[in-house]
Coordinates of C-alpha atoms and ligand atoms in Angstrom, one line a residue:
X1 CA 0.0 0.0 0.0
X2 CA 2.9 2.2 0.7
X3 CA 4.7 2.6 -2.3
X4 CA 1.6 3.5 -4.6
X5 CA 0.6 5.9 -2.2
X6 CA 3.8 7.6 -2.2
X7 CA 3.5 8.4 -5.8
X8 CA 0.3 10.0 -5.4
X9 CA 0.3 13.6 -5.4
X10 CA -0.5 15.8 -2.4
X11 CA -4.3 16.6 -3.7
X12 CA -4.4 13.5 -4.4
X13 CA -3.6 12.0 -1.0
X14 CA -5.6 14.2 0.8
X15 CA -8.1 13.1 -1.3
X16 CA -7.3 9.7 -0.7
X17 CA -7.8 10.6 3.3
X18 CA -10.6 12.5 3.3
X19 CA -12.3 9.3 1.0
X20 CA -10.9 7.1 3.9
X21 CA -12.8 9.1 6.4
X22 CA -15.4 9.1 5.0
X23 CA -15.5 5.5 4.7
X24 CA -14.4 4.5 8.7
X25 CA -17.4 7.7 9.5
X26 CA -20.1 5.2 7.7
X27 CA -18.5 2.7 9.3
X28 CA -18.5 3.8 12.5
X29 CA -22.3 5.1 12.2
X30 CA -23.6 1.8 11.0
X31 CA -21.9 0.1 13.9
X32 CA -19.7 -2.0 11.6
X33 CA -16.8 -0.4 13.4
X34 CA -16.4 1.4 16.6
X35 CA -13.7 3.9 16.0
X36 CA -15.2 6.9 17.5
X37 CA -12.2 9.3 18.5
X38 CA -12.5 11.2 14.6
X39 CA -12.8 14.2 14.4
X40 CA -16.1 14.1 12.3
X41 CA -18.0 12.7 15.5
X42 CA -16.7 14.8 18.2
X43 CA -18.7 17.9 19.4
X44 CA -15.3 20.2 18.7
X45 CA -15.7 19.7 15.4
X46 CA -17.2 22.3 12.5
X47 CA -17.2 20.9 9.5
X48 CA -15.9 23.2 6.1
X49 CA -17.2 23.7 3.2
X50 CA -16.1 24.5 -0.5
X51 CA -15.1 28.0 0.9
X52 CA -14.3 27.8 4.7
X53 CA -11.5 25.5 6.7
X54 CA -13.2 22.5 9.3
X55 CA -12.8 24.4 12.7
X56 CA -11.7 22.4 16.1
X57 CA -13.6 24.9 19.1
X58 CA -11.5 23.1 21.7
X59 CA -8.4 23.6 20.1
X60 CA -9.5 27.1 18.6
X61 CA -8.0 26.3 15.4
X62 CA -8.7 26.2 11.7
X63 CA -8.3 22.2 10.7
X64 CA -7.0 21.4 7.5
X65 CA -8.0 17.8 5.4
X66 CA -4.3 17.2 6.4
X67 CA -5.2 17.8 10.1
X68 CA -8.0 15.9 10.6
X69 CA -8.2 13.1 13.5
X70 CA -9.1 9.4 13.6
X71 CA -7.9 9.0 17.2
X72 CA -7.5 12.2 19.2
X73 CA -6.8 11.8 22.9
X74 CA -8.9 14.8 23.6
X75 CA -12.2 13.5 21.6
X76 CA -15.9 13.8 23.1
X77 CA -18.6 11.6 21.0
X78 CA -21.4 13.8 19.8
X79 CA -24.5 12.5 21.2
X80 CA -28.0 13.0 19.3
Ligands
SF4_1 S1 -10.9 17.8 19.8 FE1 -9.7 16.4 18.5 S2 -11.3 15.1 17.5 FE2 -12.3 16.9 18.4 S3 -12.4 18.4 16.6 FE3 -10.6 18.9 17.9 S4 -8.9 17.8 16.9 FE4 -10.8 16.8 16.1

């Protein structure tokens, strides 16, 4: 897995990560897997858009794709 990945461009791996997200979040909501320290299910998180950076409130910090968590020590599950 490695060596192709290395040859990807940086779009294209942070592409590549955000797709993986988005995969272990579907995951994770169907209860396939229980992964739950990402940074797309904690309460800190605000998601970007096309035009705006994702935003962590605890760490008071623009979050770019690069950024983004899948096991952050200081996570807390969004419950709804
Ligand atoms: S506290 Fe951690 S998991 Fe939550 S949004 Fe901030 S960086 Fe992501």
């Amino acid at each position: 897995m490695q060596t192709p990945i290395n040859r990807l461009g940086l779009a294209d791996k942070e592409n590549l990560l955000m797709s993986l997200m988005d995969i272990i979040h579907y995951l994770n909501k169907t209860g396939v897997i229980t992964i739950q320290r990402m940074c797309k299910t904690c309460v800190y998180f605000s998601p970007g858009s096309d035009t705006t950076h994702h935003f962590c409130r605890l760490l008071n910090q623009k979050l770019f794709d690069k950024d983004l968590r899948i096991d952050c020590p200081e996570h807390v599950l969004v419950t709804n």
